[in-house]
Short mmCIF file of C-alpha atoms and ligand atoms in Angstrom, two decimals:
data_model
loop_
_atom_site.label_atom_id
_atom_site.label_comp_id
_atom_site.label_asym_id
_atom_site.label_seq_id
_atom_site.Cartn_x
_atom_site.Cartn_y
_atom_site.Cartn_z
CA UNK Z 1287 0.00 0.00 0.00
CA UNK Z 1288 1.17 3.42 -0.93
CA UNK Z 1289 1.46 5.76 2.05
CA UNK Z 1290 0.69 8.81 -0.09
CA UNK Z 1291 -2.65 7.33 -1.06
CA UNK Z 1292 -3.56 6.75 2.56
CA UNK Z 1293 -2.52 10.26 3.55
CA UNK Z 1294 -4.62 11.71 0.76
CA UNK Z 1295 -7.65 9.57 1.65
CA UNK Z 1296 -7.29 10.68 5.28
CA UNK Z 1297 -7.34 14.30 4.20
CA UNK Z 1298 -10.11 13.94 1.62
CA UNK Z 1299 -12.47 12.01 3.87
CA UNK Z 1300 -11.77 13.87 7.07
CA UNK Z 1301 -9.73 11.39 9.07
CA UNK Z 1302 -6.55 13.38 9.64
CA UNK Z 1303 -5.54 16.93 8.69
CA UNK Z 1304 -2.25 18.74 9.14
CA UNK Z 1305 -2.57 20.99 12.20
CA UNK Z 1306 -3.12 24.71 11.51
CA UNK Z 1307 -3.23 23.97 7.81
CA UNK Z 1308 -4.59 27.38 6.82
CA UNK Z 1309 -1.33 28.82 8.15
CA UNK Z 1310 0.80 26.28 6.29
CA UNK Z 1311 0.75 23.56 8.94
CA UNK Z 1312 3.19 22.94 11.78
CA UNK Z 1313 5.64 20.08 11.63
CA UNK Z 1314 4.83 17.17 13.93
CA UNK Z 1315 1.26 18.14 14.81
CA UNK Z 1316 -1.93 16.64 13.41
CA UNK Z 1317 -5.67 17.09 13.80
CA UNK Z 1318 -8.29 14.36 13.67
CA UNK Z 1319 -11.30 15.24 11.53
CA UNK Z 1320 -14.90 14.04 11.93
CA UNK Z 1321 -14.16 10.43 10.89
CA UNK Z 1322 -10.68 10.31 12.47
CA UNK Z 1323 -11.87 11.42 15.89
CA UNK Z 1324 -14.43 8.59 15.92
CA UNK Z 1325 -11.85 6.03 14.80
CA UNK Z 1326 -9.26 7.03 17.38
CA UNK Z 1327 -11.87 7.32 20.11
CA UNK Z 1328 -13.16 3.83 19.31
CA UNK Z 1329 -9.62 2.46 19.60
CA UNK Z 1330 -9.05 4.21 22.94
CA UNK Z 1331 -12.48 3.12 24.22
CA UNK Z 1332 -11.86 -0.49 23.19
CA UNK Z 1333 -8.48 -0.40 24.97
CA UNK Z 1334 -10.07 1.09 28.09
CA UNK Z 1335 -12.98 -1.34 28.03
CA UNK Z 1336 -10.77 -4.40 27.61
CA UNK Z 1337 -8.05 -3.34 30.05
CA UNK Z 1338 -10.01 -1.51 32.73
CA UNK Z 1339 -13.72 -2.33 32.69
CA UNK Z 1340 -13.39 -6.01 31.80
CA UNK Z 1341 -10.81 -6.71 34.50
CA UNK Z 1342 -11.03 -6.98 38.26
CA UNK Z 1343 -7.40 -5.99 38.81
CA UNK Z 1344 -7.24 -2.60 37.07
CA UNK Z 1345 -8.31 0.94 37.89
CA UNK Z 1346 -8.09 4.09 35.79
CA UNK Z 1347 -6.55 7.50 36.35
CA UNK Z 1348 -6.41 10.86 34.59
CA UNK Z 1349 -3.46 13.02 35.62
CA UNK Z 1350 -2.46 16.57 34.78
CA UNK Z 1351 -0.11 17.10 31.85
CA UNK Z 1352 2.10 19.52 33.77
CA UNK Z 1353 3.45 18.02 36.97
CA UNK Z 1354 5.98 19.02 39.60
CA UNK Z 1355 9.33 19.33 37.80
CA UNK Z 1356 10.95 16.98 40.35
CA UNK Z 1357 8.87 14.17 38.83
CA UNK Z 1358 11.00 14.42 35.68
CA UNK Z 1359 14.22 14.50 37.67
CA UNK Z 1360 13.21 11.33 39.48
CA UNK Z 1361 12.17 9.63 36.25
CA UNK Z 1362 15.47 10.48 34.59
CA UNK Z 1363 13.87 12.59 31.87
CA UNK Z 1364 15.58 15.83 32.85
CA UNK Z 1365 18.99 14.22 32.80
CA UNK Z 1366 18.66 11.61 30.15
CA UNK Z 1367 15.71 12.04 27.84
CA UNK Z 1368 17.60 13.14 24.84
CA UNK Z 1369 18.52 12.14 21.34
CA UNK Z 1370 22.05 12.74 20.12
CA UNK Z 1371 21.91 15.36 17.37
CA UNK Z 1372 24.35 16.55 14.78
CA UNK Z 1373 24.22 19.98 13.14
CA UNK Z 1374 25.42 20.95 9.69
CA UNK Z 1375 27.70 23.96 10.10
CA UNK Z 1376 27.02 24.96 6.54
CA UNK Z 1377 23.28 24.68 5.87
CA UNK Z 1378 22.31 24.72 9.59
CA UNK Z 1379 20.27 21.52 9.23
CA UNK Z 1380 19.83 19.46 12.39
CA UNK Z 1381 19.57 15.68 12.28
CA UNK Z 1382 19.31 12.73 14.60
CA UNK Z 1383 22.77 11.23 14.72
CA UNK Z 1384 21.55 7.72 13.98
CA UNK Z 1385 19.72 8.89 10.90
CA UNK Z 1386 22.77 10.55 9.38
CA UNK Z 1387 24.52 7.22 9.12
CA UNK Z 1388 21.44 5.73 7.57
CA UNK Z 1389 21.11 8.43 4.97
CA UNK Z 1390 24.68 7.69 4.00
CA UNK Z 1391 23.90 4.06 3.65
CA UNK Z 1392 21.05 4.89 1.32
CA UNK Z 1393 23.21 7.25 -0.64
CA UNK Z 1394 25.52 4.33 -1.38
CA UNK Z 1395 28.43 5.60 0.67
CA UNK Z 1396 31.18 3.07 0.79
CA UNK Z 1397 31.81 2.74 4.48
CA UNK Z 1398 34.32 0.00 3.83
CA UNK Z 1399 36.58 2.60 2.26
CA UNK Z 1400 36.31 4.87 5.22
CA UNK Z 1401 39.56 5.27 7.06
CA UNK Z 1402 37.76 4.70 10.33
CA UNK Z 1403 36.75 1.45 11.88
CA UNK Z 1404 32.99 1.67 12.06
CA UNK Z 1405 30.58 -0.93 13.21
CA UNK Z 1406 26.87 -0.84 12.85
CA UNK Z 1407 24.08 -2.88 14.24
CA UNK Z 1408 20.72 -3.49 12.80
CA UNK Z 1409 18.03 -2.79 15.32
CA UNK Z 1410 15.15 -4.36 13.48
CA UNK Z 1411 14.37 -7.94 12.89
CA UNK Z 1412 15.74 -11.41 12.81
CA UNK Z 1413 15.34 -11.97 9.11
CA UNK Z 1414 17.71 -9.16 8.32
CA UNK Z 1415 20.41 -10.54 10.52
CA UNK Z 1416 22.48 -11.40 7.52
CA UNK Z 1417 22.64 -7.77 6.53
CA UNK Z 1418 23.73 -7.00 10.06
CA UNK Z 1419 26.41 -9.61 9.92
CA UNK Z 1420 27.69 -8.13 6.72
CA UNK Z 1421 27.54 -4.63 8.06
CA UNK Z 1422 29.45 -5.75 11.10
CA UNK Z 1423 31.96 -7.41 8.82
CA UNK Z 1424 32.33 -3.93 7.33
CA UNK Z 1425 31.10 -4.98 3.91
CA UNK Z 1426 28.56 -2.20 3.75
CA UNK Z 1427 28.04 -2.43 0.01
CA UNK Z 1428 26.94 -6.01 0.39
CA UNK Z 1429 24.83 -5.19 3.44
CA UNK Z 1430 23.16 -2.41 1.54
CA UNK Z 1431 22.50 -4.65 -1.45
CA UNK Z 1432 20.94 -7.21 0.85
CA UNK Z 1433 18.66 -4.62 2.37
CA UNK Z 1434 17.66 -3.27 -1.01
CA UNK Z 1435 16.29 -6.68 -1.95
CA UNK Z 1436 14.68 -7.17 1.44
CA UNK Z 1437 10.85 -6.91 1.31
CA UNK Z 1438 11.14 -4.22 3.91
CA UNK Z 1439 13.88 -2.38 2.09
CA UNK Z 1440 13.22 0.86 3.87
CA UNK Z 1441 14.34 -0.86 7.05
CA UNK Z 1442 17.77 0.33 6.03
CA UNK Z 1443 16.79 3.44 7.91
CA UNK Z 1444 17.22 1.55 11.10
CA UNK Z 1445 20.96 1.17 10.81
CA UNK Z 1446 22.22 2.81 13.95
CA UNK Z 1447 25.75 3.70 14.80
CA UNK Z 1448 26.62 1.57 17.74
CA UNK Z 1449 27.42 2.90 21.16
CA UNK Z 1450 30.69 4.47 22.15
CA UNK Z 1451 32.09 1.27 23.54
CA UNK Z 1452 32.15 -0.21 20.05
CA UNK Z 1453 33.34 2.90 18.31
CA UNK Z 1454 31.22 5.88 17.30
CA UNK Z 1455 31.39 6.94 13.68
CA UNK Z 1456 33.09 10.24 13.00
CA UNK Z 1457 30.37 12.45 11.73
CA UNK Z 1458 32.75 14.59 9.79
CA UNK Z 1459 33.14 11.60 7.49
CA UNK Z 1460 29.49 11.72 6.51
CA UNK Z 1461 27.98 14.11 4.01
CA UNK Z 1462 25.17 16.34 5.27
CA UNK Z 1463 21.88 14.67 4.36
CA UNK Z 1464 20.50 17.99 3.10
CA UNK Z 1465 23.27 19.97 1.44
CA UNK Z 1466 25.45 16.88 0.78
CA UNK Z 1467 28.63 18.71 1.78
CA UNK Z 1468 31.28 16.60 3.47
CA UNK Z 1469 33.01 17.58 6.69
CA UNK Z 1470 30.31 20.04 7.79
CA UNK Z 1471 28.62 17.92 10.46
CA UNK Z 1472 29.34 18.46 14.12
CA UNK Z 1473 29.80 15.60 16.56
CA UNK Z 1474 26.53 14.48 18.22
CA UNK Z 1475 25.17 16.59 21.07
CA UNK Z 1476 22.36 15.76 23.47
CA UNK Z 1477 19.03 17.42 22.75
CA UNK Z 1478 16.35 17.23 25.41
CA UNK Z 1479 13.03 16.12 24.03
CA UNK Z 1480 10.81 17.69 26.70
CA UNK Z 1481 8.80 20.79 25.86
CA UNK Z 1482 9.36 23.48 28.47
CA UNK Z 1483 7.06 26.17 29.73
CA UNK Z 1484 6.68 28.35 32.81
CA UNK Z 1485 3.98 28.14 35.44
CA UNK Z 1486 3.26 31.65 36.72
CA UNK Z 1487 3.89 35.16 35.63
CA UNK Z 1488 7.68 35.10 35.56
CA UNK Z 1489 9.48 33.07 32.94
CA UNK Z 1490 12.51 32.14 35.02
CA UNK Z 1491 14.31 28.93 36.00
CA UNK Z 1492 12.34 28.63 39.25
CA UNK Z 1493 9.06 28.53 37.37
CA UNK Z 1494 10.16 26.09 34.72
CA UNK Z 1495 7.78 23.21 34.03
CA UNK Z 1496 7.58 20.51 31.39
CA UNK Z 1497 4.80 19.08 29.27
CA UNK Z 1498 4.79 15.40 30.15
CA UNK Z 1499 6.69 13.23 27.65
CA UNK Z 1500 4.79 10.13 28.84
CA UNK Z 1501 1.69 9.42 30.89
CA UNK Z 1502 3.43 6.75 32.98
CA UNK Z 1503 4.96 9.08 35.58
CA UNK Z 1504 1.55 10.44 36.55
CA UNK Z 1505 0.63 6.89 37.50
CA UNK Z 1506 3.71 6.42 39.69
CA UNK Z 1507 3.19 9.80 41.32
CA UNK Z 1508 -0.37 8.76 42.24
CA UNK Z 1509 0.42 5.19 43.16
CA UNK Z 1510 0.28 5.94 46.90
CA UNK Z 1511 -3.04 7.79 46.56
CA UNK Z 1512 -4.59 4.86 44.75
CA UNK Z 1513 -3.29 2.32 47.27
CA UNK Z 1514 -4.33 4.48 50.24
CA UNK Z 1515 -7.86 4.94 48.96
CA UNK Z 1516 -8.14 1.24 49.47
CA UNK Z 1517 -9.52 -0.17 46.29
CA UNK Z 1518 -6.61 -2.29 45.21
CA UNK Z 1519 -4.25 -5.03 46.30
CA UNK Z 1520 -1.34 -6.55 44.42
CA UNK Z 1521 -1.29 -7.73 41.74
CA UNK Z 1522 -3.12 -4.73 40.26
CA UNK Z 1523 -2.74 -2.17 37.52
CA UNK Z 1524 -3.41 1.51 36.97
CA UNK Z 1525 -4.29 2.62 33.44
CA UNK Z 1526 -4.20 6.04 31.84
CA UNK Z 1527 -4.95 7.41 28.39
CA UNK Z 1528 -3.83 10.91 27.53
CA UNK Z 1529 -1.69 13.35 25.64
CA UNK Z 1530 2.09 13.31 25.75
CA UNK Z 1531 4.54 15.70 24.15
CA UNK Z 1532 8.03 15.16 22.78
CA UNK Z 1533 10.00 17.71 20.86
CA UNK Z 1534 11.02 15.09 18.29
CA UNK Z 1535 13.91 16.27 16.16
CA UNK Z 1536 12.53 14.87 13.03
CA UNK Z 1537 8.79 14.20 13.08
CA UNK Z 1538 7.96 11.98 10.14
CA UNK Z 1539 5.93 9.20 8.61
CA UNK Z 1540 2.58 10.97 8.93
CA UNK Z 1541 1.33 10.66 12.52
CA UNK Z 1542 3.80 7.91 13.40
CA UNK Z 1543 6.33 10.26 14.96
CA UNK Z 1544 4.53 13.38 16.14
CA UNK Z 1545 5.40 16.02 18.71
CA UNK Z 1546 2.02 15.79 20.38
CA UNK Z 1547 0.44 12.35 20.64
CA UNK Z 1548 -1.69 10.17 22.84
CA UNK Z 1549 -0.55 7.24 24.91
CA UNK Z 1550 -2.46 4.36 26.45
CA UNK Z 1551 -0.37 3.12 29.36
CA UNK Z 1552 -0.66 0.58 32.14
CA UNK Z 1553 1.57 0.22 35.17
CA UNK Z 1554 0.96 -3.20 36.64
CA UNK Z 1555 2.22 -3.63 40.22
CA UNK Z 1556 3.05 -7.09 41.57
CA UNK Z 1557 5.16 -9.05 44.02
CA UNK Z 1558 8.77 -9.33 42.78
CA UNK Z 1559 8.53 -13.11 42.64
CA UNK Z 1560 5.60 -12.91 40.21
CA UNK Z 1561 6.93 -10.18 37.95
CA UNK Z 1562 8.45 -12.47 35.33
CA UNK Z 1563 5.13 -14.29 34.93
CA UNK Z 1564 3.16 -11.05 34.66
CA UNK Z 1565 5.64 -9.72 32.13
CA UNK Z 1566 5.03 -12.74 29.92
CA UNK Z 1567 1.29 -12.43 30.44
CA UNK Z 1568 1.17 -8.78 29.37
CA UNK Z 1569 3.54 -9.26 26.46
CA UNK Z 1570 1.34 -12.00 25.03
CA UNK Z 1571 -2.01 -10.42 25.93
CA UNK Z 1572 -1.17 -7.10 24.32
CA UNK Z 1573 0.10 -8.77 21.16
CA UNK Z 1574 -3.12 -10.76 20.90
CA UNK Z 1575 -5.19 -7.58 21.25
CA UNK Z 1576 -3.88 -6.24 17.95
CA UNK Z 1577 -4.40 -9.60 16.24
CA UNK Z 1578 -7.98 -9.80 17.55
CA UNK Z 1579 -8.69 -6.38 16.08
CA UNK Z 1580 -7.54 -7.28 12.64
CA UNK Z 1581 -3.80 -6.66 12.33
CA UNK Z 1582 -2.57 -9.56 10.23
CA UNK Z 1583 -0.06 -11.75 11.95
CA UNK Z 1584 2.42 -11.57 9.07
CA UNK Z 1585 2.59 -7.80 9.52
CA UNK Z 1586 2.78 -7.85 13.29
CA UNK Z 1587 5.73 -8.99 15.33
CA UNK Z 1588 6.73 -9.33 18.90
CA UNK Z 1589 10.41 -8.52 19.23
CA UNK Z 1590 12.21 -9.27 22.46
CA UNK Z 1591 15.00 -6.83 23.17
CA UNK Z 1592 18.51 -8.22 23.34
CA UNK Z 1593 20.09 -7.86 26.78
CA UNK Z 1594 22.38 -5.07 25.49
CA UNK Z 1595 19.36 -3.06 24.29
CA UNK Z 1596 17.70 -3.01 27.71
CA UNK Z 1597 17.61 0.05 29.93
CA UNK Z 1598 19.85 -0.68 32.91
CA UNK Z 1599 16.90 -1.13 35.27
CA UNK Z 1600 14.79 -3.25 32.93
CA UNK Z 1601 14.80 -6.99 33.31
CA UNK Z 1602 13.08 -7.58 29.98
CA UNK Z 1603 11.39 -5.55 27.26
CA UNK Z 1604 9.49 -6.50 24.12
CA UNK Z 1605 8.21 -4.33 21.30
CA UNK Z 1606 5.08 -5.00 19.32
CA UNK Z 1607 6.01 -3.93 15.81
CA UNK Z 1608 3.96 -3.45 12.69
CA UNK Z 1609 5.13 -3.51 9.12
CA UNK Z 1610 4.09 -0.03 7.96
CA UNK Z 1611 4.60 0.98 4.32
CA UNK Z 1612 7.60 3.02 5.55
CA UNK Z 1613 9.17 0.13 7.45
CA UNK Z 1614 8.76 -2.04 10.50
CA UNK Z 1615 8.19 0.16 13.51
CA UNK Z 1616 7.09 0.07 17.13
CA UNK Z 1617 3.42 0.23 18.11
CA UNK Z 1618 3.80 -0.62 21.76
CA UNK Z 1619 6.50 -1.53 24.23
CA UNK Z 1620 6.06 -3.90 27.16
CA UNK Z 1621 8.73 -3.51 29.82
CA UNK Z 1622 9.55 -5.28 33.04
CA UNK Z 1623 10.81 -2.26 34.98
CA UNK Z 1624 11.51 -3.92 38.31
CA UNK Z 1625 11.11 -1.52 41.25
CA UNK Z 1626 13.04 1.25 39.49
CA UNK Z 1627 10.28 3.86 39.18
CA UNK Z 1628 8.78 3.54 42.65
CA UNK Z 1629 12.25 3.47 44.21
CA UNK Z 1630 13.25 6.61 42.33
CA UNK Z 1631 10.10 8.46 43.42
CA UNK Z 1632 10.64 7.24 46.95
CA UNK Z 1633 14.13 8.69 46.87
CA UNK Z 1634 13.19 12.02 45.29
CA UNK Z 1635 9.95 12.62 47.20
CA UNK Z 1636 11.08 11.22 50.54
CA UNK Z 1637 7.74 9.38 50.80
CA UNK Z 1638 7.50 5.71 51.65
CA UNK Z 1639 6.11 3.94 48.58
CA UNK Z 1640 6.42 0.40 49.88
CA UNK Z 1641 3.38 -1.79 50.00
CA UNK Z 1642 2.15 -4.00 52.82
CA UNK Z 1643 0.86 -7.27 51.42
CA UNK Z 1644 -1.88 -8.48 53.80
CA UNK Z 1645 -1.90 -11.98 52.38
CA UNK Z 1646 1.83 -12.51 52.48
CA UNK Z 1647 2.30 -10.44 55.65
CA UNK Z 1648 5.21 -8.83 53.90
CA UNK Z 1649 6.30 -5.28 53.05
CA UNK Z 1650 7.94 -4.63 49.68
CA UNK Z 1651 8.27 -2.17 46.81
CA UNK Z 1652 6.21 -3.76 44.05
CA UNK Z 1653 7.74 -4.60 40.73
CA UNK Z 1654 6.17 -3.04 37.67
CA UNK Z 1655 5.22 -4.30 34.24
CA UNK Z 1656 4.51 -1.49 31.79
CA UNK Z 1657 2.57 -2.03 28.56
CA UNK Z 1658 2.89 1.34 26.83
CA UNK Z 1659 0.99 1.92 23.61
CA UNK Z 1660 0.48 4.90 21.33
CA UNK Z 1661 -3.09 5.69 20.32
CA UNK Z 1662 -1.98 7.51 17.17
CA UNK Z 1663 0.37 4.75 16.09
CA UNK Z 1664 -2.35 2.15 16.68
CA UNK Z 1665 -4.79 4.30 14.68
CA UNK Z 1666 -2.27 4.57 11.86
CA UNK Z 1667 -1.62 0.81 11.86
CA UNK Z 1668 -5.34 0.05 11.77
CA UNK Z 1669 -5.76 2.55 8.90
CA UNK Z 1670 -2.89 0.98 6.94
CA UNK Z 1671 -4.23 -2.50 7.52
CA UNK Z 1672 -7.79 -1.54 6.57
CA UNK Z 1673 -6.88 0.19 3.31
CA UNK Z 1674 -7.80 -1.98 0.32
CA UNK Z 1675 -8.32 -1.20 -3.34
CA UNK Z 1676 -10.50 -3.76 -5.06
CA UNK Z 1677 -13.06 -4.13 -7.78
CA UNK Z 1678 -16.78 -4.69 -7.45
CA UNK Z 1679 -18.89 -5.46 -10.51
CA UNK Z 1680 -16.09 -4.23 -12.75
CA UNK Z 1681 -15.72 -0.94 -10.84
CA UNK Z 1682 -12.69 0.00 -8.82
CA UNK Z 1683 -13.27 1.07 -5.24
CA UNK Z 1684 -11.25 2.02 -2.20
CA UNK Z 1685 -12.45 0.50 1.00
CA UNK Z 1686 -11.35 0.72 4.63
CA UNK Z 1687 -11.99 -2.69 6.15
CA UNK Z 1688 -11.98 -1.67 9.79
CA UNK Z 1689 -12.88 -4.05 12.58
CA UNK Z 1690 -16.56 -3.18 13.27
CA UNK Z 1691 -15.61 -2.09 16.78
CA UNK Z 1692 -13.35 0.63 15.38
CA UNK Z 1693 -15.43 1.72 12.38
CA UNK Z 1694 -16.25 5.45 12.79
CA UNK Z 1695 -19.76 4.98 11.38
CA UNK Z 1696 -21.44 1.66 12.15
CA UNK Z 1697 -24.12 1.85 9.47
CA UNK Z 1698 -25.52 4.19 6.83
CA UNK Z 1699 -29.22 4.39 6.00
CA UNK Z 1700 -30.41 5.32 2.52
CA UNK Z 1701 -33.73 5.68 0.76
CA UNK Z 1702 -33.17 4.24 -2.73
CA UNK Z 1703 -34.83 7.32 -4.23
CA UNK Z 1704 -35.97 10.57 -2.70
CA UNK Z 1705 -39.71 9.99 -3.16
CA UNK Z 1706 -42.66 7.62 -2.66
CA UNK Z 1707 -42.34 7.68 1.13
CA UNK Z 1708 -38.91 6.06 1.10
CA UNK Z 1709 -37.13 8.96 2.86
CA UNK Z 1710 -39.72 8.90 5.67
CA UNK Z 1711 -39.20 5.19 6.41
CA UNK Z 1712 -35.43 5.49 6.04
CA UNK Z 1713 -35.38 8.44 8.41
CA UNK Z 1714 -37.36 6.52 11.02
CA UNK Z 1715 -34.90 3.61 10.85
CA UNK Z 1716 -32.04 6.08 11.10
CA UNK Z 1717 -33.51 7.72 14.22
CA UNK Z 1718 -34.02 4.30 15.89
CA UNK Z 1719 -30.47 3.21 15.13
CA UNK Z 1720 -28.97 6.53 16.18
CA UNK Z 1721 -29.99 6.00 19.79
CA UNK Z 1722 -27.54 3.10 19.99
CA UNK Z 1723 -24.95 3.54 17.27
CA UNK Z 1724 -23.13 6.23 15.36
CA UNK Z 1725 -25.03 6.04 12.06
CA UNK Z 1726 -25.26 8.23 8.97
CA UNK Z 1727 -28.19 9.23 6.74
CA UNK Z 1728 -27.74 10.03 3.07
CA UNK Z 1729 -30.35 10.53 0.39
CA UNK Z 1730 -28.29 12.35 -2.22
CA UNK Z 1731 -26.94 10.92 -5.46
CA UNK Z 1732 -26.87 7.54 -7.11
CA UNK Z 1733 -27.07 4.60 -4.73
CA UNK Z 1734 -23.82 3.09 -6.04
CA UNK Z 1735 -21.98 6.30 -5.28
CA UNK Z 1736 -23.44 6.41 -1.78
CA UNK Z 1737 -22.22 2.84 -1.14
CA UNK Z 1738 -18.74 3.71 -2.34
CA UNK Z 1739 -18.53 6.75 -0.13
CA UNK Z 1740 -19.36 4.58 2.87
CA UNK Z 1741 -16.80 1.98 1.76
CA UNK Z 1742 -14.17 4.70 1.87
CA UNK Z 1743 -15.28 5.73 5.33
CA UNK Z 1744 -15.06 2.11 6.48
CA UNK Z 1745 -18.78 1.80 7.34
CA UNK Z 1746 -19.46 -1.94 7.79
CA UNK Z 1747 -23.15 -1.95 6.76
CA UNK Z 1748 -25.55 0.04 4.60
CA UNK Z 1749 -29.32 -0.24 5.03
CA UNK Z 1750 -31.47 0.74 2.06
CA UNK Z 1751 -35.20 1.37 1.87
CA UNK Z 1752 -36.52 0.50 -1.58
CA UNK Z 1753 -39.89 -0.02 -3.31
CA UNK Z 1754 -40.39 -3.42 -1.71
CA UNK Z 1755 -39.88 -1.93 1.75
CA UNK Z 1756 -43.12 0.02 1.39
CA UNK Z 1757 -45.14 -3.11 0.67
CA UNK Z 1758 -43.58 -5.78 2.91
CA UNK Z 1759 -41.62 -3.79 5.51
CA UNK Z 1760 -38.23 -5.31 4.60
CA UNK Z 1761 -35.08 -3.38 3.74
CA UNK Z 1762 -31.79 -4.45 2.19
CA UNK Z 1763 -28.62 -4.61 4.19
CA UNK Z 1764 -25.26 -4.57 2.42
CA UNK Z 1765 -21.98 -5.88 3.79
CA UNK Z 1766 -18.99 -3.59 3.13
CA UNK Z 1767 -16.37 -6.31 2.61
CA UNK Z 1768 -18.24 -8.74 0.35
CA UNK Z 1769 -20.81 -6.26 -1.05
CA UNK Z 1770 -23.35 -9.01 -0.47
CA UNK Z 1771 -26.94 -7.84 0.13
CA UNK Z 1772 -29.86 -9.51 1.84
CA UNK Z 1773 -33.21 -8.46 3.30
CA UNK Z 1774 -34.22 -7.96 6.91
CA UNK Z 1775 -37.39 -6.69 8.55
CA UNK Z 1776 -37.09 -2.94 9.04
CA UNK Z 1777 -38.60 -3.33 12.50
CA UNK Z 1778 -35.68 -5.58 13.49
CA UNK Z 1779 -32.94 -3.31 12.14
CA UNK Z 1780 -31.48 -2.35 15.55
CA UNK Z 1781 -31.10 -5.97 16.68
CA UNK Z 1782 -29.84 -7.13 13.27
CA UNK Z 1783 -27.15 -4.45 13.25
CA UNK Z 1784 -26.13 -5.23 16.82
CA UNK Z 1785 -25.74 -8.93 15.99
CA UNK Z 1786 -23.68 -8.20 12.91
CA UNK Z 1787 -21.41 -5.75 14.71
CA UNK Z 1788 -20.87 -8.34 17.41
CA UNK Z 1789 -19.63 -10.76 14.80
CA UNK Z 1790 -22.65 -12.77 13.70
CA UNK Z 1791 -21.75 -14.19 10.27
CA UNK Z 1792 -23.47 -12.61 7.31
CA UNK Z 1793 -25.92 -14.88 5.47
CA UNK Z 1794 -24.38 -16.73 2.55
CA UNK Z 1795 -25.91 -16.94 -0.92
CA UNK Z 1796 -28.71 -14.62 -2.16
P1 ATP N 2801 10.43 5.49 19.46
O1 ATP N 2801 11.64 4.62 19.66
O2 ATP N 2801 9.64 5.15 18.23
O3 ATP N 2801 10.70 6.96 19.61
P2 ATP N 2801 9.90 5.01 22.17
O4 ATP N 2801 10.49 3.66 22.37
O5 ATP N 2801 10.62 6.21 22.61
O6 ATP N 2801 9.44 5.16 20.65
P3 ATP N 2801 8.12 4.85 24.35
O7 ATP N 2801 8.80 5.88 25.12
O8 ATP N 2801 8.27 3.42 24.73
O9 ATP N 2801 8.46 5.01 22.79
O10 ATP N 2801 6.58 5.25 24.25
C1 ATP N 2801 5.56 4.28 24.24
C2 ATP N 2801 4.67 4.41 23.03
O11 ATP N 2801 4.27 5.76 22.81
C3 ATP N 2801 5.34 4.01 21.73
O12 ATP N 2801 5.30 2.61 21.52
C4 ATP N 2801 4.51 4.73 20.71
O13 ATP N 2801 3.34 3.99 20.37
C5 ATP N 2801 4.11 6.00 21.44
N1 ATP N 2801 4.98 7.11 21.00
C6 ATP N 2801 6.19 7.43 21.49
N2 ATP N 2801 6.69 8.50 20.85
C7 ATP N 2801 5.77 8.86 19.92
C8 ATP N 2801 5.70 9.90 18.94
N3 ATP N 2801 6.67 10.80 18.80
N4 ATP N 2801 4.59 9.97 18.16
C9 ATP N 2801 3.59 9.08 18.30
N5 ATP N 2801 3.60 8.09 19.20
C10 ATP N 2801 4.68 7.97 20.01
#
């Protein structure tokens, strides 16, 4: 699937617009239009329903975006939340250090000829290991050739210069990705990704605050409140959905890497002896959630981090990755964080954050498993997966085959023609359905065109009132994916739609 086509459909049909577009847009910020807001909301609601309402061991939370600045010292974000950046002294471009090396690789730079010893690792997936091996053997031409023939050729972007211990590349050896001059790049410098602001009238250091770069810390900061209000005992989780902000150096790939985005995060607190089991449970459960909602298993992967990729406090981490048109990239990370976060907040706040386990008669700092997902990345993956171009009755159409749970509009109701009492009956059906579902009424234009517009919006079912409806009270119902039509009693439309949305198979034949 071509990403440009998806981006243009999103714009044309009102899923996603560039933010502030009438002023030329602003890099890294996006707005969700009338269909997009429904889609994203359905995804967040499904996540909340499945992880909070359907469980006995989870409660929700909604924290402020701006928190006490000490929170971000304790979490390590003030000190460490940065990407190494290189600047071009000539054209003043600024790039993420890892991406400079990658651009060179794409440009066919012969690293093997470089006077420096440089080693690279390939952060993506097992089936490209050969390319990694060749890159590590310094045969970059061969590694590049291998990647070019790889089905996910764009994964070449994920060549990262390896850490200092294995030898950093000299950036002066690389041409600037923009102006292509050699020797103009500076060495990498840290660039903090947190947006800063000031709380209060005076914009000085003492008033400095940050927009949260993740929702997780709000959960840790409230952990004691939740425990003290007495509703939970280990093992239990706290879930939060909300906006996060990161001043990404290079926002790209549509909404995939934005500067303002939404996260859906869980911190799951348990006894240290059970943490490994819970980690496995969450890793598998979260993976299955995407499969159950229609992401095809050949496009979805669970990648366990190698021990040398782990944060020093993490005992294990896995990424759920999706094969986007622009490459294989992370949708969600599941991390076994040990007692790191609570211990840090204990240290920085001076408050006791240990937990007394009534059953075990034991006091301990719980260990934490963190499934951390992005609502925008999930929305983008479900959009990519749903996008299909096919042909019906010799006519090309574009259709978004969303899982019915996520579809922005659940059904559209049409009178076949705008006369003979058809609009009146159709409108009545529409009003009945609207009490329960987000439905759409349309009486304008040829019926075929109306169907195709709903296909593009991803509406699973269309209900049409025709001549026969006026004599026998039946209407047609059309299935988006197969275009099959059959008749139901108009009086039973609400129940019929509910059954279909809940997965009842559509009738065969007819
Ligand atoms: P990446 O390596 O892609 O920057 P990350 O590993 O820093 O992501 P986390 O800090 O683990 O991401 O954040 C958890 C989730 O939040 C990610 O899996 C992703 O879905 C989402 N997320 C993080 N950064 C962004 C962003 N800039 N735009 C959209 N979603 C994001």
